[in-house]
Each structure stands twice: as structure tokens, then as C-alpha cells.
Tab-separated table of C-alpha atoms in Angstrom:
chain	number	residue	atom	x	y	z
A	1	GLN	CA	41.537	-147.080	84.887
A	2	GLN	CA	38.385	-146.199	86.733
A	3	PRO	CA	38.066	-147.517	90.301
A	4	VAL	CA	35.024	-149.603	91.116
A	5	GLN	CA	32.870	-148.601	93.942
A	6	SER	CA	30.434	-150.821	95.864
A	7	PRO	CA	27.617	-150.877	96.639
A	8	GLN	CA	25.987	-148.528	94.241
A	9	ALA	CA	23.447	-147.356	96.778
A	10	VAL	CA	22.810	-147.733	100.484
A	11	ILE	CA	19.702	-146.886	102.449
A	12	LEU	CA	20.078	-146.401	106.248
A	13	ARG	CA	18.170	-145.244	109.263
A	14	GLU	CA	19.854	-142.696	111.499
A	15	GLY	CA	22.301	-144.365	113.799
A	16	GLU	CA	23.089	-147.292	111.460
A	17	ASP	CA	26.493	-148.077	110.032
A	18	ALA	CA	27.666	-148.373	106.418
A	19	VAL	CA	30.817	-149.389	104.532
A	20	ILE	CA	31.687	-148.228	101.051
A	21	ASN	CA	34.366	-149.868	99.108
A	22	CYS	CA	36.675	-148.652	96.294
A	23	SER	CA	38.743	-151.087	94.380
A	24	SER	CA	41.300	-150.635	91.615
A	25	SER	CA	43.081	-152.960	89.217
A	26	LYS	CA	46.092	-150.603	89.195
A	27	ALA	CA	48.593	-150.095	91.968
A	28	LEU	CA	47.582	-147.014	93.860
A	29	TYR	CA	49.512	-144.368	95.716
A	30	SER	CA	46.607	-142.469	97.082
A	31	VAL	CA	42.890	-142.622	97.516
A	32	HIS	CA	40.777	-139.510	98.004
A	33	TRP	CA	37.235	-139.589	99.317
A	34	TYR	CA	34.586	-136.878	98.523
A	35	ARG	CA	30.926	-136.446	99.271
A	36	GLN	CA	28.642	-134.684	96.894
A	37	LYS	CA	25.065	-133.484	97.797
A	38	HIS	CA	22.627	-132.962	94.982
A	39	GLY	CA	23.355	-129.766	93.065
A	40	GLU	CA	26.512	-129.036	95.033
A	41	ALA	CA	30.275	-129.359	94.559
A	42	PRO	CA	32.155	-132.376	95.719
A	43	VAL	CA	33.506	-131.822	99.238
A	44	PHE	CA	36.722	-133.397	100.423
A	45	LEU	CA	36.667	-135.905	103.236
A	46	MET	CA	40.005	-137.480	103.532
A	47	ILE	CA	43.136	-138.925	101.755
A	48	LEU	CA	44.623	-142.315	102.250
A	49	LEU	CA	48.259	-142.718	101.255
A	50	LYS	CA	50.221	-145.877	100.374
A	51	GLY	CA	51.860	-147.011	103.647
A	52	GLY	CA	49.863	-144.400	105.596
A	53	GLU	CA	47.662	-144.814	108.518
A	54	GLN	CA	43.949	-145.191	108.672
A	55	LYS	CA	42.264	-141.794	108.694
A	56	GLY	CA	39.144	-140.596	110.403
A	57	HIS	CA	37.335	-137.636	111.760
A	58	ASP	CA	34.194	-137.577	113.799
A	59	LYS	CA	32.348	-140.776	112.947
A	60	ILE	CA	33.798	-141.220	109.407
A	61	SER	CA	36.891	-143.135	108.918
A	62	ALA	CA	38.846	-144.944	106.081
A	63	SER	CA	41.349	-147.473	105.464
A	64	PHE	CA	43.644	-148.533	102.555
A	65	ASN	CA	44.550	-152.111	101.894
A	66	GLU	CA	47.635	-152.016	99.696
A	67	LYS	CA	47.662	-155.750	98.997
A	68	LYS	CA	44.078	-155.679	97.596
A	69	GLN	CA	44.338	-152.138	96.146
A	70	GLN	CA	41.211	-151.325	97.959
A	71	SER	CA	39.927	-148.592	100.179
A	72	SER	CA	36.972	-148.671	102.567
A	73	LEU	CA	35.032	-145.784	103.892
A	74	TYR	CA	33.344	-146.426	107.209
A	75	LEU	CA	30.386	-144.303	108.371
A	76	THR	CA	29.327	-145.134	111.878
A	77	ALA	CA	26.123	-143.957	113.649
A	78	SER	CA	25.000	-142.270	110.498
A	79	GLN	CA	23.351	-138.874	110.706
A	80	LEU	CA	20.808	-137.253	108.179
A	81	SER	CA	23.685	-135.031	107.102
A	82	TYR	CA	25.618	-137.999	105.791
A	83	SER	CA	23.212	-138.346	102.887
A	84	GLY	CA	24.718	-137.786	99.480
A	85	THR	CA	26.885	-139.478	96.841
A	86	TYR	CA	30.263	-140.645	97.944
A	87	PHE	CA	33.134	-140.793	95.405
A	88	CYS	CA	36.590	-142.147	95.629
A	89	GLY	CA	39.333	-140.680	93.494
A	90	THR	CA	42.521	-142.588	92.942
A	91	SER	CA	46.015	-141.708	91.944
A	92	SER	CA	48.805	-144.119	90.973
A	93	ASN	CA	51.801	-141.746	91.525
A	94	GLN	CA	53.215	-139.497	94.277
A	95	ALA	CA	53.222	-136.453	91.853
A	96	GLY	CA	49.630	-135.834	92.656
A	97	THR	CA	48.376	-135.714	89.093
A	98	ALA	CA	44.651	-135.740	88.344
A	99	LEU	CA	42.352	-138.167	90.151
A	100	ILE	CA	40.359	-140.831	88.460
A	101	PHE	CA	36.917	-141.020	90.154
A	102	GLY	CA	34.618	-143.958	90.601
A	103	LYS	CA	30.928	-143.810	89.679
A	104	GLY	CA	29.897	-143.070	93.250
A	105	THR	CA	27.832	-144.659	95.959
A	106	THR	CA	24.553	-142.954	96.947
A	107	LEU	CA	23.755	-143.036	100.566
A	108	SER	CA	20.310	-142.121	101.895
A	109	VAL	CA	19.781	-141.651	105.595
A	110	SER	CA	16.318	-141.316	106.997
A	111	SER	CA	15.011	-140.626	110.375
B	1	ASP	CA	34.320	-116.119	99.766
B	2	THR	CA	37.835	-117.559	99.138
B	3	GLY	CA	36.793	-120.747	97.579
B	4	VAL	CA	36.967	-121.822	93.945
B	5	SER	CA	34.734	-119.690	91.723
B	6	GLN	CA	33.298	-120.597	88.457
B	7	ASP	CA	31.357	-118.483	86.005
B	8	PRO	CA	28.794	-118.780	84.635
B	9	ARG	CA	26.861	-121.152	86.810
B	10	HIS	CA	24.482	-122.140	83.997
B	11	LYS	CA	24.803	-121.867	80.247
B	12	ILE	CA	22.301	-122.842	77.615
B	13	THR	CA	23.543	-122.810	74.079
B	14	LYS	CA	22.571	-123.931	70.560
B	15	ARG	CA	24.277	-126.771	68.949
B	16	GLY	CA	27.293	-125.592	66.912
B	17	GLN	CA	27.900	-122.443	69.036
B	18	ASN	CA	31.072	-121.884	70.997
B	19	VAL	CA	31.114	-121.488	74.762
B	20	THR	CA	33.754	-120.427	77.276
B	21	PHE	CA	33.814	-120.993	80.994
B	22	ARG	CA	35.969	-119.296	83.586
B	23	CYS	CA	37.438	-120.724	86.809
B	24	ASP	CA	39.114	-118.638	89.556
B	25	PRO	CA	41.080	-120.963	91.861
B	26	ILE	CA	41.871	-120.438	95.500
B	27	SER	CA	44.747	-117.853	95.554
B	28	GLU	CA	48.072	-119.432	96.046
B	29	HIS	CA	46.845	-122.770	94.627
B	30	ASN	CA	49.185	-123.630	91.841
B	31	ARG	CA	47.320	-126.603	90.519
B	32	LEU	CA	44.066	-126.294	88.615
B	33	TYR	CA	41.867	-129.135	87.248
B	34	TRP	CA	38.975	-129.402	84.930
B	35	TYR	CA	36.502	-132.145	85.215
B	36	ARG	CA	33.237	-133.037	83.489
B	37	GLN	CA	30.338	-134.764	85.330
B	38	THR	CA	27.186	-136.179	83.864
B	39	LEU	CA	24.187	-137.387	85.787
B	40	GLY	CA	24.868	-140.416	87.883
B	41	GLN	CA	28.592	-140.497	87.156
B	42	GLY	CA	31.705	-139.460	88.956
B	43	PRO	CA	33.712	-136.402	87.832
B	44	GLU	CA	35.694	-137.355	84.637
B	45	PHE	CA	39.115	-135.779	84.266
B	46	LEU	CA	39.704	-133.424	81.363
B	47	THR	CA	42.887	-131.532	81.848
B	48	TYR	CA	45.095	-129.964	84.636
B	49	PHE	CA	47.565	-127.104	84.911
B	50	GLN	CA	50.451	-126.450	87.184
B	51	ASN	CA	50.846	-122.689	87.168
B	52	GLU	CA	50.451	-121.756	83.506
B	53	ALA	CA	51.664	-124.945	82.161
B	54	GLN	CA	49.082	-127.558	80.901
B	55	LEU	CA	50.609	-130.815	82.158
B	56	GLU	CA	48.058	-133.357	81.137
B	57	LYS	CA	45.069	-133.716	78.910
B	58	SER	CA	42.647	-136.627	78.896
B	59	ARG	CA	42.569	-138.674	75.735
B	60	LEU	CA	38.786	-138.202	75.890
B	61	LEU	CA	39.247	-134.473	75.266
B	62	SER	CA	38.477	-133.750	71.619
B	63	ASP	CA	40.054	-131.092	69.501
B	64	ARG	CA	36.951	-128.974	70.091
B	65	PHE	CA	38.077	-128.461	73.701
B	66	SER	CA	40.833	-126.126	74.659
B	67	ALA	CA	41.913	-124.698	78.019
B	68	GLU	CA	44.246	-121.995	79.085
B	69	ARG	CA	45.606	-120.586	82.303
B	70	PRO	CA	47.452	-117.381	81.401
B	71	LYS	CA	49.830	-116.168	84.177
B	72	GLY	CA	48.901	-119.134	86.292
B	73	SER	CA	45.867	-117.484	87.815
B	74	PHE	CA	42.374	-118.014	86.466
B	75	SER	CA	41.585	-120.591	83.736
B	76	THR	CA	39.247	-120.793	80.783
B	77	LEU	CA	37.772	-123.796	79.114
B	78	GLU	CA	36.363	-123.264	75.630
B	79	ILE	CA	34.281	-125.726	73.711
B	80	GLN	CA	33.957	-125.065	70.027
B	81	ARG	CA	31.065	-126.275	67.757
B	82	THR	CA	29.162	-127.618	70.749
B	83	GLU	CA	27.260	-130.956	70.444
B	84	GLN	CA	24.392	-132.228	72.499
B	85	GLY	CA	26.796	-134.780	74.096
B	86	ASP	CA	28.696	-131.929	75.635
B	87	SER	CA	25.838	-131.193	77.930
B	88	ALA	CA	27.302	-131.814	81.487
B	89	MET	CA	28.383	-130.082	84.557
B	90	TYR	CA	31.920	-128.763	84.163
B	91	LEU	CA	33.820	-128.672	87.421
B	92	CYS	CA	36.946	-126.885	88.265
B	93	ALA	CA	39.175	-127.779	91.254
B	94	SER	CA	42.406	-126.364	92.674
B	95	SER	CA	45.098	-127.584	94.955
B	96	VAL	CA	48.594	-126.873	96.241
B	97	ARG	CA	51.389	-128.944	94.842
B	98	ARG	CA	53.486	-130.438	97.645
B	99	ASP	CA	55.525	-133.579	97.930
B	100	ALA	CA	52.566	-135.533	99.013
B	101	PRO	CA	49.040	-135.191	97.429
B	102	LEU	CA	46.783	-132.838	99.130
B	103	GLU	CA	43.111	-132.365	98.871
B	104	ALA	CA	41.590	-130.610	95.856
B	105	PHE	CA	38.812	-128.098	96.408
B	106	PHE	CA	36.004	-127.994	93.873
B	107	GLY	CA	34.034	-125.147	92.558
B	108	GLN	CA	30.259	-125.149	92.212
B	109	GLY	CA	30.453	-125.917	88.502
B	110	THR	CA	29.051	-124.690	85.255
B	111	ARG	CA	26.095	-126.538	84.080
B	112	LEU	CA	26.062	-126.615	80.168
B	113	THR	CA	22.938	-127.485	78.222
B	114	VAL	CA	23.285	-127.777	74.451
B	115	VAL	CA	19.935	-127.613	72.679
């Protein structure tokens, strides 16, 4: 079942923060976050595993709430390079089978 | 470049024709995935391989679609009797199978236009 992402779009100025949510009606084992710029391939950001810790690098971090089956991606002090469409991909088992992706959240950062 | 490579990058075909796409995964990656993406949507799973074995196919994958991965290296995706609804970006991704899920690396995709 396809995860639901919210919001659909976010418009920010450089330096502002944003939160993107990804919710599933199924029990999840892992949530994978990707960013895709127009005309390019999706680029991996991070994986959140059931029972795992919050992840992060640079000013992008994410959490996984097992009770709610929801993951949130946090972008702090946004930069122009953060612009793109963010997708969450979910898996319900440890075997690492194919991901089911949400419809994406488009982030636009302006100066 | 040692990333995932897809060929061709663009394909325009007439309705009813057959098309074949190729994907070369990152070497030593034993898992290979095919996804389809249309404008404004996330990647939609089509099928995946572990080595040469096709382990899962989406129920959305009609009989006109077939994929192979001979010898567990490159993979091909063939669409027979193309329809206008097949127009999309076809993405290939590869990963290494371990006990825990690892990141999948995507290729640049093949953009198919059926006219």
C-alpha cells in the first residue's frame, strides 16, 4: 500500500526549516528517503529501520515513529541545493524487497 | 563512471512497436529493480531480481512486459505492443543484499514516449 506524504509542496526561503511526513497504514520495517531533482535520478538520503535510531547528516535528519507508522524528514537552515522532490519509500519486511514510494513532496528554496 | 547505467536515455516509438531497455547495475550489486515513473508521481515498482532470479513482479505489470537478467549481470526490460499509456520514465536501481536493507542506487532512466 502506497505511503502518504505531506505536505505535497513546500516553498521556503534560504535558512528556513521544513518537515516532510510519510505515513503508512501497514506496519513498516524500513523507510528510505530520496531526493530527486528535475530530470535526474532519485538520490539516496537515508534509511530508518524499525527499532533504529534517528538518522541525520549535515542539516537533514529523519525519525521513525513505530507506533504511528510514520517517518518525518527534517530539513533545517535550508539551502538552495535542497530544492527538489522528496520521496519516501517503505518496506514491510526485513528481506529488503522492493520499496513502495509515496507521491513525493516538492520543495522549492529561494534566495 | 561506476554508477547504474541505462540505455537508451530516450526512446520514441510508434504505438504497437516493441521496445527493449538495458540496465547495467553497479558491479557486485546482486539486486536489481525496475521502476516506472510518470510526471508528478513517485517511482512505481515493476519487478526485481536477486542475481538471475526474478523474485517479484508487480500485479500492475501486464503480460506485455517482460524482464530478464541473464547471468545475474545486466538486465533488459521489454515492452511488447506498446500503448500510449506506457509513456513514462523507466528507472533501474541496484543494491547489495545483506541482512539489513541497504540503499538502492538509481540510474538516470530511459524516457519512453509512445506516439
